[in-house]
Amino acid sequence: MTTNPPGADLPEHPDFLWRNPEPKKTYDVVIVGGGGHGLATAHYLAKNHGITNVAVLEKGWLAGGNMARNTTLIRSNYLWDESAAIYEHSLKLWEGLEDDLGYPILFSQRGVLNLAHTEQDIRDSVRRVEANKLNGIDAEWLEPDEVKRICPIINTSEDIRYPVQGATYQARAGIAKHDYVAWGFARRADEAGIDLIQDCEVLGFTVDGDRVTGVRTSRGDIGCGTVALCAAGHTSVLLDHLGVRAPLQSHPLQALVSELLEPVHPTIVMSNAVHVYVSQAHKGELVMGAGVDAYNGYGQRGAFHIIERQMAAAVELFPVFARAHLLRSWAGIVDVTPDASPIIGHTPYENVFVNAGWGTGGFKATPGIGWCYAHTIAHGEPHPYVAPFSLGRFTTGALVDEHGAAAVAH
Amino acid sequence: MQLIHCPWCGPREEVEFHYGGQAGVAYPERPAELSDQDWAEYVFYRDNPKGTFAERWSHSAGCRRWFDAVRDTHTYRFLSTTKPRPKEVRV
């Protein structure tokens, strides 16, 4: 933990971000969605595959959707091999991303504790630690006194409703500054000649047989060689234009921050059972996330009782938070799938690819999915890391069931 | 928190209710004839509109009965809540 005052190590805002071009008549690749995933995909299309006749279409402003609304946690301690592979690939990219982008992203590997509160939690956690180790991912099981050593402000008393029985710990996990991550990718994509087009909503598609020939937008029609959907919670709306169904349900996912505080919280703490997760941002806000609201929603807000439950859990685990003031709260719209794993790859249209269904976990995957999705677009075939996440798995039954397995309920 | 109108109990607070997803998804009439794709769609695929959506809700902390609702998923406003229609009796 830094000894500087909170925020002292924040970089200055850059004086130049990116061009703001008019859309061209046609592009080799049109990426729909200018969030983290779309921008990372654009960057790696240029960097790894030399494909630069690319547009990223964003209906609002770049990285103003879920990318601006998430809690910035990065970790790779997933249970199943398929998930471990993509998230660990992503974590390794995070570890070199600042150099790759030539831009500060404030990636801080401060570790994550995933708390266990019951005997079954302990068994599941130890199993996940061993699975992580077999996949070459750093993981430890910690007893309550070791949890207390890493994060002294946690209440490890046995007298609370859900006592802390231990935790898994991934030391390489961390946080990054989400705006800077987006801006870093956007600047690199822009430098490579990729057009980042904001205020450009996709209203439909022009279809010829099993190919899409153009994208109809609020800024006119744009011809395309390949379309790469990257619109997170609004993917169903886009797929509806194409008459394609996917097992996606969009839900509000709420988060909030406290006022600025001195550094009190040295790591990331997540709890599945009482469902709260907490880290302290670089400036000093406590950043807390809840689970998704139960009902479908696109409204970018959620219900207060979710926040109330989340706060009750947080204050019990961290009594020191009791006097902190809530500064603001918000919701992103996440798309969840029946097995809590993403959907990446082919659609029924031969030149349309989909990247969706990341649920609550999309931010940590940003560089990893950008890398693999760019490969998928460039080769017309899924990258091996994303091949298990095809839409077809819901028909074959080869699900990657991370519900409750991946250290947090979705 | 909003009030939801239970068709039996009247307006109650949202925390008393449980969400049940899309309404009107019928069990297949001839399950033995379903393809794998048909099964996938029955088990996993649901509509996900931005706008009006027919849903099931349960008044789980009250009368514990299920009902149908029409709700706008963009504004979250409930447009109607109704008792479920009686099932057709098939001979």
Short mmCIF file of C-alpha atoms in Angstrom, two decimals:
data_model
loop_
_atom_site.label_atom_id
_atom_site.label_comp_id
_atom_site.label_asym_id
_atom_site.label_seq_id
_atom_site.Cartn_x
_atom_site.Cartn_y
_atom_site.Cartn_z
CA MET A 1 0.00 0.00 0.00
CA THR A 2 1.29 3.42 -0.91
CA THR A 3 2.40 5.83 1.78
CA ASN A 4 1.43 8.78 -0.42
CA PRO A 5 -1.91 10.45 0.23
CA PRO A 6 -4.71 8.77 -1.73
CA GLY A 7 -4.78 10.00 -5.29
CA ALA A 8 -1.28 11.45 -5.24
CA ASP A 9 -0.08 8.90 -7.78
CA LEU A 10 -2.93 9.51 -10.25
CA PRO A 11 -1.61 10.59 -13.65
CA GLU A 12 -2.64 13.83 -15.28
CA HIS A 13 -5.45 13.67 -17.80
CA PRO A 14 -4.05 13.44 -21.31
CA ASP A 15 -4.29 16.49 -23.56
CA PHE A 16 -5.26 14.39 -26.59
CA LEU A 17 -7.56 11.38 -26.63
CA TRP A 18 -8.52 10.34 -30.18
CA ARG A 19 -9.93 11.61 -33.47
CA ASN A 20 -13.68 11.95 -33.83
CA PRO A 21 -14.12 10.93 -37.49
CA GLU A 22 -17.16 10.82 -39.76
CA PRO A 23 -18.07 7.23 -40.65
CA LYS A 24 -16.75 5.97 -43.98
CA LYS A 25 -19.05 4.18 -46.45
CA THR A 26 -17.64 0.76 -45.69
CA TYR A 27 -15.20 -1.06 -43.40
CA ASP A 28 -13.63 -4.51 -43.39
CA VAL A 29 -14.73 -4.95 -39.77
CA VAL A 30 -17.47 -3.12 -37.90
CA ILE A 31 -17.34 -3.60 -34.13
CA VAL A 32 -20.66 -2.75 -32.47
CA GLY A 33 -20.00 -1.42 -29.00
CA GLY A 34 -17.28 1.00 -27.90
CA GLY A 35 -16.74 -0.31 -24.42
CA GLY A 36 -13.68 -2.07 -23.05
CA HIS A 37 -14.19 -5.24 -25.07
CA GLY A 38 -14.84 -3.41 -28.34
CA LEU A 39 -11.84 -1.13 -27.91
CA ALA A 40 -9.53 -3.98 -26.88
CA THR A 41 -10.70 -5.99 -29.88
CA ALA A 42 -9.91 -3.04 -32.15
CA HIS A 43 -6.44 -2.68 -30.63
CA TYR A 44 -5.52 -6.33 -31.09
CA LEU A 45 -7.02 -6.46 -34.61
CA ALA A 46 -4.49 -3.78 -35.54
CA LYS A 47 -1.60 -4.97 -33.41
CA ASN A 48 -1.78 -8.75 -33.87
CA HIS A 49 -3.40 -9.05 -37.30
CA GLY A 50 -2.67 -5.80 -39.15
CA ILE A 51 -6.38 -5.20 -39.72
CA THR A 52 -7.04 -1.47 -39.48
CA ASN A 53 -9.95 -0.73 -41.85
CA VAL A 54 -12.15 -1.02 -38.80
CA ALA A 55 -14.91 1.05 -37.20
CA VAL A 56 -15.97 0.85 -33.58
CA LEU A 57 -19.57 2.08 -33.31
CA GLU A 58 -20.76 3.40 -29.96
CA LYS A 59 -24.30 4.61 -29.38
CA GLY A 60 -23.25 6.89 -26.50
CA TRP A 61 -19.70 7.90 -25.68
CA LEU A 62 -16.70 5.61 -25.63
CA ALA A 63 -16.57 3.39 -22.56
CA GLY A 64 -19.60 5.14 -21.05
CA GLY A 65 -21.71 2.02 -20.53
CA ASN A 66 -20.69 -0.90 -18.33
CA MET A 67 -17.02 0.10 -18.63
CA ALA A 68 -17.81 3.26 -16.66
CA ARG A 69 -20.03 1.39 -14.20
CA ASN A 70 -18.02 -1.61 -13.08
CA THR A 71 -16.00 -2.26 -9.96
CA THR A 72 -12.70 -2.90 -11.83
CA LEU A 73 -11.77 -6.20 -10.20
CA ILE A 74 -9.29 -8.40 -12.02
CA ARG A 75 -8.66 -12.02 -11.06
CA SER A 76 -8.42 -15.44 -12.68
CA ASN A 77 -9.39 -17.83 -9.87
CA TYR A 78 -12.16 -19.58 -11.81
CA LEU A 79 -12.97 -23.23 -11.26
CA TRP A 80 -13.31 -24.78 -14.71
CA ASP A 81 -10.38 -25.24 -17.08
CA GLU A 82 -12.08 -23.33 -19.91
CA SER A 83 -12.69 -20.27 -17.74
CA ALA A 84 -9.28 -20.46 -16.07
CA ALA A 85 -7.64 -20.42 -19.50
CA ILE A 86 -9.31 -17.25 -20.79
CA TYR A 87 -9.17 -15.33 -17.51
CA GLU A 88 -5.54 -16.27 -16.85
CA HIS A 89 -4.63 -15.30 -20.42
CA SER A 90 -6.29 -11.99 -19.66
CA LEU A 91 -4.50 -11.54 -16.32
CA LYS A 92 -1.12 -12.12 -17.99
CA LEU A 93 -2.00 -9.44 -20.55
CA TRP A 94 -3.02 -7.07 -17.73
CA GLU A 95 0.44 -7.59 -16.22
CA GLY A 96 2.06 -6.14 -19.36
CA LEU A 97 -0.70 -3.84 -20.53
CA GLU A 98 0.74 -0.53 -19.40
CA ASP A 99 3.81 -1.13 -21.57
CA ASP A 100 1.73 -2.37 -24.49
CA LEU A 101 -0.55 0.66 -24.43
CA GLY A 102 2.12 3.18 -23.48
CA TYR A 103 -0.37 4.59 -21.09
CA PRO A 104 -0.91 4.44 -17.32
CA ILE A 105 -3.75 2.15 -16.23
CA LEU A 106 -2.93 2.00 -12.51
CA PHE A 107 -2.99 -1.78 -12.42
CA SER A 108 -2.53 -2.60 -8.75
CA GLN A 109 -2.01 -6.27 -7.87
CA ARG A 110 -3.23 -6.08 -4.31
CA GLY A 111 -4.74 -9.58 -4.15
CA VAL A 112 -8.27 -10.87 -3.65
CA LEU A 113 -9.74 -12.69 -0.69
CA ASN A 114 -12.82 -14.80 -1.41
CA LEU A 115 -14.35 -15.47 1.98
CA ALA A 116 -15.79 -18.76 3.17
CA HIS A 117 -18.54 -18.65 5.80
CA THR A 118 -19.75 -22.23 6.06
CA GLU A 119 -18.25 -25.71 6.06
CA GLN A 120 -19.44 -26.21 2.49
CA ASP A 121 -17.89 -22.86 1.49
CA ILE A 122 -14.58 -24.18 2.89
CA ARG A 123 -14.80 -27.40 0.88
CA ASP A 124 -15.72 -25.55 -2.32
CA SER A 125 -12.96 -23.00 -1.75
CA VAL A 126 -10.24 -25.58 -1.15
CA ARG A 127 -11.37 -27.47 -4.23
CA ARG A 128 -11.12 -24.28 -6.28
CA VAL A 129 -7.65 -23.52 -4.90
CA GLU A 130 -6.44 -26.96 -6.00
CA ALA A 131 -8.10 -26.57 -9.40
CA ASN A 132 -6.41 -23.18 -9.80
CA LYS A 133 -3.01 -24.65 -8.94
CA LEU A 134 -3.47 -27.42 -11.52
CA ASN A 135 -4.08 -24.67 -14.09
CA GLY A 136 -0.92 -22.80 -13.08
CA ILE A 137 -2.88 -20.05 -11.34
CA ASP A 138 -1.64 -18.72 -8.01
CA ALA A 139 -4.02 -19.62 -5.20
CA GLU A 140 -3.89 -20.25 -1.46
CA TRP A 141 -6.28 -21.32 1.25
CA LEU A 142 -6.05 -19.06 4.32
CA GLU A 143 -7.29 -19.62 7.85
CA PRO A 144 -9.15 -16.76 9.60
CA ASP A 145 -6.02 -15.46 11.36
CA GLU A 146 -4.21 -15.29 8.03
CA VAL A 147 -7.18 -13.43 6.53
CA LYS A 148 -6.92 -10.95 9.39
CA ARG A 149 -3.20 -10.50 8.74
CA ILE A 150 -3.80 -9.59 5.08
CA CYS A 151 -6.83 -7.40 5.74
CA PRO A 152 -6.80 -6.21 9.37
CA ILE A 153 -10.15 -4.39 9.14
CA ILE A 154 -12.14 -7.59 8.53
CA ASN A 155 -14.26 -8.69 11.45
CA THR A 156 -13.15 -12.27 12.10
CA SER A 157 -15.18 -12.61 15.28
CA GLU A 158 -17.11 -15.84 15.68
CA ASP A 159 -20.08 -13.89 16.99
CA ILE A 160 -21.37 -12.45 13.71
CA ARG A 161 -24.17 -13.91 11.66
CA TYR A 162 -21.86 -15.37 9.01
CA PRO A 163 -18.43 -15.76 10.65
CA VAL A 164 -15.37 -15.76 8.42
CA GLN A 165 -14.15 -19.38 8.33
CA GLY A 166 -11.25 -18.67 6.00
CA ALA A 167 -10.68 -17.49 2.48
CA THR A 168 -9.02 -18.25 -0.80
CA TYR A 169 -6.35 -15.76 -1.80
CA GLN A 170 -5.04 -14.89 -5.24
CA ALA A 171 -2.14 -12.49 -4.75
CA ARG A 172 -1.89 -11.54 -8.45
CA ALA A 173 -5.48 -10.29 -8.55
CA GLY A 174 -6.00 -6.55 -8.54
CA ILE A 175 -7.76 -3.47 -9.79
CA ALA A 176 -7.10 -1.02 -12.62
CA LYS A 177 -8.46 2.41 -13.41
CA HIS A 178 -11.25 1.63 -15.84
CA ASP A 179 -11.32 4.98 -17.68
CA TYR A 180 -7.59 4.86 -18.29
CA VAL A 181 -7.82 1.29 -19.54
CA ALA A 182 -10.46 2.33 -22.09
CA TRP A 183 -8.58 5.45 -23.09
CA GLY A 184 -5.33 3.49 -23.49
CA PHE A 185 -6.97 1.01 -25.85
CA ALA A 186 -8.84 3.78 -27.68
CA ARG A 187 -5.67 5.84 -28.26
CA ARG A 188 -3.76 2.83 -29.59
CA ALA A 189 -6.64 1.86 -31.92
CA ASP A 190 -6.95 5.46 -33.10
CA GLU A 191 -3.20 5.70 -33.75
CA ALA A 192 -3.47 2.57 -35.89
CA GLY A 193 -6.08 4.31 -38.05
CA ILE A 194 -9.18 2.66 -36.65
CA ASP A 195 -12.27 4.92 -36.62
CA LEU A 196 -13.91 5.28 -33.20
CA ILE A 197 -17.39 6.61 -33.97
CA GLN A 198 -19.43 7.86 -31.05
CA ASP A 199 -23.08 8.88 -30.86
CA CYS A 200 -23.76 6.21 -33.48
CA GLU A 201 -26.52 3.79 -32.55
CA VAL A 202 -27.05 0.60 -34.54
CA LEU A 203 -30.70 0.50 -35.62
CA GLY A 204 -30.65 -2.61 -37.81
CA PHE A 205 -28.77 -4.58 -40.43
CA THR A 206 -28.93 -5.11 -44.19
CA VAL A 207 -29.04 -8.81 -44.85
CA ASP A 208 -28.31 -10.79 -48.01
CA GLY A 209 -28.98 -14.49 -47.45
CA ASP A 210 -26.79 -15.65 -44.58
CA ARG A 211 -24.53 -12.60 -44.77
CA VAL A 212 -24.90 -9.14 -43.33
CA THR A 213 -23.83 -6.54 -45.90
CA GLY A 214 -24.38 -3.38 -43.90
CA VAL A 215 -25.17 -1.83 -40.58
CA ARG A 216 -27.98 0.74 -40.36
CA THR A 217 -27.05 3.42 -37.86
CA SER A 218 -28.27 6.74 -36.54
CA ARG A 219 -25.43 8.24 -38.61
CA GLY A 220 -26.33 6.46 -41.85
CA ASP A 221 -25.70 3.10 -43.45
CA ILE A 222 -22.25 1.58 -43.14
CA GLY A 223 -21.11 -1.34 -45.29
CA CYS A 224 -19.18 -4.15 -43.60
CA GLY A 225 -17.08 -7.19 -44.36
CA THR A 226 -17.47 -8.63 -40.88
CA VAL A 227 -19.64 -7.56 -37.96
CA ALA A 228 -18.42 -8.16 -34.41
CA LEU A 229 -21.06 -7.63 -31.74
CA CYS A 230 -19.58 -6.35 -28.49
CA ALA A 231 -22.51 -4.66 -26.77
CA ALA A 232 -22.76 -6.50 -23.43
CA GLY A 233 -26.24 -6.09 -21.93
CA HIS A 234 -27.79 -4.80 -25.16
CA THR A 235 -26.71 -7.78 -27.29
CA SER A 236 -30.25 -9.23 -27.28
CA VAL A 237 -31.55 -5.98 -28.77
CA LEU A 238 -29.02 -6.25 -31.61
CA LEU A 239 -29.67 -9.95 -32.16
CA ASP A 240 -33.41 -9.23 -32.33
CA HIS A 241 -32.70 -7.06 -35.40
CA LEU A 242 -31.13 -10.15 -36.99
CA GLY A 243 -33.91 -12.52 -35.92
CA VAL A 244 -31.38 -14.50 -33.85
CA ARG A 245 -32.18 -15.76 -30.36
CA ALA A 246 -29.56 -16.37 -27.70
CA PRO A 247 -29.93 -17.53 -24.09
CA LEU A 248 -29.20 -14.11 -22.62
CA GLN A 249 -31.05 -12.22 -19.92
CA SER A 250 -30.20 -8.58 -19.14
CA HIS A 251 -30.15 -7.49 -15.51
CA PRO A 252 -29.15 -4.36 -13.61
CA LEU A 253 -25.95 -4.84 -11.59
CA GLN A 254 -25.58 -2.22 -8.92
CA ALA A 255 -22.47 -0.78 -7.35
CA LEU A 256 -21.63 2.22 -5.22
CA VAL A 257 -18.77 4.22 -3.80
CA SER A 258 -18.20 5.91 -0.47
CA GLU A 259 -16.70 9.31 0.07
CA LEU A 260 -12.89 9.50 -0.12
CA LEU A 261 -11.12 7.88 2.83
CA GLU A 262 -7.55 7.39 3.90
CA PRO A 263 -6.11 4.00 2.82
CA VAL A 264 -7.78 1.49 5.13
CA HIS A 265 -8.47 -1.45 2.87
CA PRO A 266 -5.32 -3.06 1.47
CA THR A 267 -6.76 -5.80 -0.74
CA ILE A 268 -10.00 -6.90 -2.42
CA VAL A 269 -12.56 -8.81 -0.38
CA MET A 270 -15.40 -10.76 -1.91
CA SER A 271 -18.05 -12.76 -0.15
CA ASN A 272 -20.40 -15.03 -1.97
CA ALA A 273 -22.59 -15.89 0.98
CA VAL A 274 -23.35 -12.37 2.16
CA HIS A 275 -22.80 -10.97 -1.30
CA VAL A 276 -20.70 -7.91 -1.15
CA TYR A 277 -17.34 -7.15 -2.65
CA VAL A 278 -15.13 -4.29 -1.66
CA SER A 279 -11.91 -2.65 -2.73
CA GLN A 280 -10.53 0.82 -2.19
CA ALA A 281 -9.98 2.91 -5.30
CA HIS A 282 -6.76 4.83 -5.91
CA LYS A 283 -8.31 8.11 -4.83
CA GLY A 284 -9.69 6.53 -1.65
CA GLU A 285 -13.33 5.66 -2.31
CA LEU A 286 -14.53 2.31 -1.05
CA VAL A 287 -15.95 0.61 -4.15
CA MET A 288 -18.62 -1.96 -3.43
CA GLY A 289 -20.62 -4.21 -5.68
CA ALA A 290 -23.75 -6.26 -5.15
CA GLY A 291 -25.19 -9.19 -7.04
CA VAL A 292 -27.51 -8.60 -9.98
CA ASP A 293 -31.06 -7.44 -9.32
CA ALA A 294 -33.37 -10.42 -9.78
CA TYR A 295 -35.53 -9.08 -12.60
CA ASN A 296 -34.70 -8.29 -16.21
CA GLY A 297 -33.93 -4.64 -16.77
CA TYR A 298 -32.31 -2.18 -19.13
CA GLY A 299 -32.85 0.91 -16.99
CA GLN A 300 -29.29 1.38 -15.63
CA ARG A 301 -30.66 1.60 -12.12
CA GLY A 302 -31.76 -1.00 -9.62
CA ALA A 303 -33.75 -1.45 -6.44
CA PHE A 304 -32.74 0.09 -3.10
CA HIS A 305 -33.27 -3.08 -1.08
CA ILE A 306 -30.35 -4.71 -2.90
CA ILE A 307 -28.10 -1.88 -1.71
CA GLU A 308 -29.54 -2.16 1.79
CA ARG A 309 -28.68 -5.87 2.03
CA GLN A 310 -25.25 -5.24 0.56
CA MET A 311 -24.54 -2.50 3.10
CA ALA A 312 -25.71 -4.64 5.99
CA ALA A 313 -23.26 -7.35 4.92
CA ALA A 314 -20.45 -4.84 4.42
CA VAL A 315 -20.87 -3.20 7.81
CA GLU A 316 -20.95 -6.55 9.59
CA LEU A 317 -17.76 -7.67 7.88
CA PHE A 318 -16.10 -4.24 8.19
CA PRO A 319 -17.40 -2.43 11.29
CA VAL A 320 -15.06 0.47 10.42
CA PHE A 321 -17.30 1.24 7.43
CA ALA A 322 -20.27 2.11 9.63
CA ARG A 323 -19.51 5.84 9.56
CA ALA A 324 -18.61 6.05 5.87
CA HIS A 325 -20.99 8.06 3.72
CA LEU A 326 -22.35 6.74 0.45
CA LEU A 327 -21.33 9.11 -2.33
CA ARG A 328 -23.17 7.68 -5.31
CA SER A 329 -24.61 4.46 -6.68
CA TRP A 330 -25.36 3.25 -10.18
CA ALA A 331 -26.19 0.15 -12.20
CA GLY A 332 -24.78 -1.34 -15.35
CA ILE A 333 -26.78 -3.69 -17.53
CA VAL A 334 -25.21 -7.11 -17.66
CA ASP A 335 -26.28 -10.06 -19.77
CA VAL A 336 -26.28 -13.36 -17.95
CA THR A 337 -26.42 -16.83 -19.44
CA PRO A 338 -27.80 -20.06 -17.95
CA ASP A 339 -24.30 -21.37 -17.12
CA ALA A 340 -22.85 -17.97 -16.11
CA SER A 341 -20.22 -18.18 -18.86
CA PRO A 342 -19.94 -15.94 -21.92
CA ILE A 343 -21.10 -16.65 -25.47
CA ILE A 344 -18.38 -16.02 -28.06
CA GLY A 345 -18.07 -17.01 -31.69
CA HIS A 346 -20.27 -17.80 -34.66
CA THR A 347 -23.88 -16.77 -35.16
CA PRO A 348 -26.24 -18.15 -37.83
CA TYR A 349 -24.88 -15.36 -40.12
CA GLU A 350 -21.50 -16.35 -41.53
CA ASN A 351 -19.90 -12.92 -41.15
CA VAL A 352 -21.42 -11.93 -37.82
CA PHE A 353 -19.66 -12.84 -34.58
CA VAL A 354 -20.96 -12.42 -31.07
CA ASN A 355 -19.21 -11.64 -27.80
CA ALA A 356 -21.72 -11.42 -24.96
CA GLY A 357 -22.94 -13.00 -21.77
CA TRP A 358 -20.03 -12.02 -19.51
CA GLY A 359 -22.53 -11.25 -16.78
CA THR A 360 -20.81 -9.61 -13.85
CA GLY A 361 -17.29 -10.52 -14.97
CA GLY A 362 -16.54 -8.68 -18.19
CA PHE A 363 -14.02 -6.09 -17.03
CA LYS A 364 -11.35 -8.54 -15.93
CA ALA A 365 -11.55 -10.24 -19.30
CA THR A 366 -11.02 -7.04 -21.31
CA PRO A 367 -7.53 -7.62 -22.76
CA GLY A 368 -7.97 -11.39 -22.94
CA ILE A 369 -11.22 -11.28 -24.87
CA GLY A 370 -9.96 -8.45 -27.08
CA TRP A 371 -7.01 -10.66 -28.01
CA CYS A 372 -9.08 -13.80 -28.63
CA TYR A 373 -11.99 -12.03 -30.34
CA ALA A 374 -9.60 -10.25 -32.72
CA HIS A 375 -8.11 -13.65 -33.58
CA THR A 376 -11.63 -15.05 -34.10
CA ILE A 377 -12.54 -12.19 -36.44
CA ALA A 378 -9.24 -12.32 -38.35
CA HIS A 379 -9.34 -16.09 -38.90
CA GLY A 380 -13.09 -16.60 -39.15
CA GLU A 381 -12.76 -19.31 -36.49
CA PRO A 382 -12.83 -19.07 -32.70
CA HIS A 383 -9.50 -18.74 -30.91
CA PRO A 384 -8.89 -21.97 -28.92
CA TYR A 385 -9.43 -20.11 -25.62
CA VAL A 386 -12.95 -19.04 -26.63
CA ALA A 387 -13.98 -22.11 -28.64
CA PRO A 388 -15.64 -23.75 -25.58
CA PHE A 389 -17.93 -20.72 -25.24
CA SER A 390 -19.91 -21.22 -28.45
CA LEU A 391 -23.63 -20.68 -28.70
CA GLY A 392 -23.84 -24.36 -29.66
CA ARG A 393 -23.00 -25.54 -26.14
CA PHE A 394 -26.59 -24.99 -25.07
CA THR A 395 -27.63 -27.60 -27.63
CA THR A 396 -24.78 -30.09 -27.10
CA GLY A 397 -24.93 -29.72 -23.33
CA ALA A 398 -21.20 -28.96 -23.00
CA LEU A 399 -21.86 -26.15 -20.53
CA VAL A 400 -19.12 -24.35 -18.59
CA ASP A 401 -21.10 -24.05 -15.41
CA GLU A 402 -19.49 -21.32 -13.34
CA HIS A 403 -22.63 -20.56 -11.31
CA GLY A 404 -21.34 -20.37 -7.77
CA ALA A 405 -18.15 -22.17 -8.76
CA ALA A 406 -16.11 -19.14 -9.70
CA ALA A 407 -15.87 -17.51 -6.31
CA VAL A 408 -18.91 -15.32 -6.74
CA ALA A 409 -22.56 -15.88 -7.55
CA HIS A 410 -23.59 -14.24 -10.80
CA MET B 1 -38.46 0.11 -3.94
CA GLN B 2 -41.74 -0.02 -5.76
CA LEU B 3 -45.17 -1.34 -4.89
CA ILE B 4 -46.29 -4.37 -6.85
CA HIS B 5 -50.00 -5.12 -7.08
CA CYS B 6 -50.60 -8.75 -6.07
CA PRO B 7 -53.86 -9.82 -7.75
CA TRP B 8 -54.97 -11.42 -4.47
CA CYS B 9 -53.46 -9.22 -1.75
CA GLY B 10 -53.24 -5.80 -3.37
CA PRO B 11 -50.24 -3.47 -3.40
CA ARG B 12 -47.25 -4.76 -1.45
CA GLU B 13 -43.58 -3.81 -1.32
CA GLU B 14 -41.21 -5.27 -3.87
CA VAL B 15 -39.20 -7.19 -1.24
CA GLU B 16 -42.19 -9.51 -0.71
CA PHE B 17 -41.96 -10.79 -4.28
CA HIS B 18 -39.87 -13.30 -6.18
CA TYR B 19 -39.15 -13.01 -9.89
CA GLY B 20 -39.98 -15.99 -12.10
CA GLY B 21 -38.85 -14.93 -15.56
CA GLN B 22 -40.80 -15.07 -18.80
CA ALA B 23 -44.48 -16.04 -18.63
CA GLY B 24 -46.25 -18.43 -20.96
CA VAL B 25 -43.40 -20.87 -21.66
CA ALA B 26 -45.39 -24.05 -22.09
CA TYR B 27 -44.03 -27.54 -21.49
CA PRO B 28 -43.61 -29.24 -24.87
CA GLU B 29 -46.73 -31.08 -25.97
CA ARG B 30 -44.76 -33.98 -27.46
CA PRO B 31 -41.47 -34.09 -25.58
CA ALA B 32 -40.36 -37.35 -27.17
CA GLU B 33 -40.34 -35.69 -30.60
CA LEU B 34 -38.14 -32.74 -29.64
CA SER B 35 -34.74 -32.27 -31.27
CA ASP B 36 -31.72 -31.25 -29.19
CA GLN B 37 -32.14 -27.70 -30.49
CA ASP B 38 -35.82 -27.70 -29.47
CA TRP B 39 -34.84 -28.86 -25.97
CA ALA B 40 -32.15 -26.18 -25.77
CA GLU B 41 -34.72 -23.53 -26.65
CA TYR B 42 -37.26 -24.86 -24.15
CA VAL B 43 -34.75 -25.13 -21.29
CA PHE B 44 -32.36 -22.22 -21.90
CA TYR B 45 -33.77 -19.67 -24.36
CA ARG B 46 -36.02 -16.87 -23.14
CA ASP B 47 -37.05 -13.56 -24.66
CA ASN B 48 -35.08 -10.57 -23.43
CA PRO B 49 -36.87 -7.49 -24.77
CA LYS B 50 -36.05 -3.89 -23.98
CA GLY B 51 -39.62 -2.79 -23.35
CA THR B 52 -42.83 -4.68 -22.62
CA PHE B 53 -42.32 -8.17 -21.19
CA ALA B 54 -44.82 -10.77 -19.94
CA GLU B 55 -43.42 -12.24 -16.75
CA ARG B 56 -44.23 -14.47 -13.79
CA TRP B 57 -43.92 -13.16 -10.26
CA SER B 58 -44.62 -14.87 -6.96
CA HIS B 59 -45.89 -13.11 -3.84
CA SER B 60 -43.52 -15.29 -1.87
CA ALA B 61 -43.69 -13.40 1.45
CA GLY B 62 -47.49 -12.99 1.27
CA CYS B 63 -50.07 -15.33 -0.23
CA ARG B 64 -47.26 -17.33 -1.90
CA ARG B 65 -49.17 -17.51 -5.16
CA TRP B 66 -47.81 -17.01 -8.69
CA PHE B 67 -49.26 -14.45 -11.04
CA ASP B 68 -48.62 -12.96 -14.46
CA ALA B 69 -47.36 -9.42 -14.93
CA VAL B 70 -46.67 -7.20 -17.88
CA ARG B 71 -43.76 -4.92 -17.12
CA ASP B 72 -41.60 -2.50 -19.05
CA THR B 73 -37.98 -3.62 -18.67
CA HIS B 74 -36.71 -0.14 -19.53
CA THR B 75 -38.76 1.89 -17.01
CA TYR B 76 -39.44 -1.08 -14.67
CA ARG B 77 -43.08 0.07 -14.50
CA PHE B 78 -45.68 -2.68 -14.04
CA LEU B 79 -48.38 -2.25 -16.71
CA SER B 80 -50.64 -5.00 -15.34
CA THR B 81 -50.72 -7.92 -12.94
CA THR B 82 -53.26 -10.71 -13.39
CA LYS B 83 -54.15 -14.05 -11.91
CA PRO B 84 -52.85 -16.89 -14.08
CA ARG B 85 -55.33 -18.17 -16.61
CA PRO B 86 -56.70 -21.60 -15.74
CA LYS B 87 -54.94 -24.35 -17.64
CA GLU B 88 -56.75 -25.83 -20.60
CA VAL B 89 -57.81 -29.37 -19.89
CA ARG B 90 -56.52 -31.65 -22.59
CA VAL B 91 -58.40 -34.89 -23.22
#
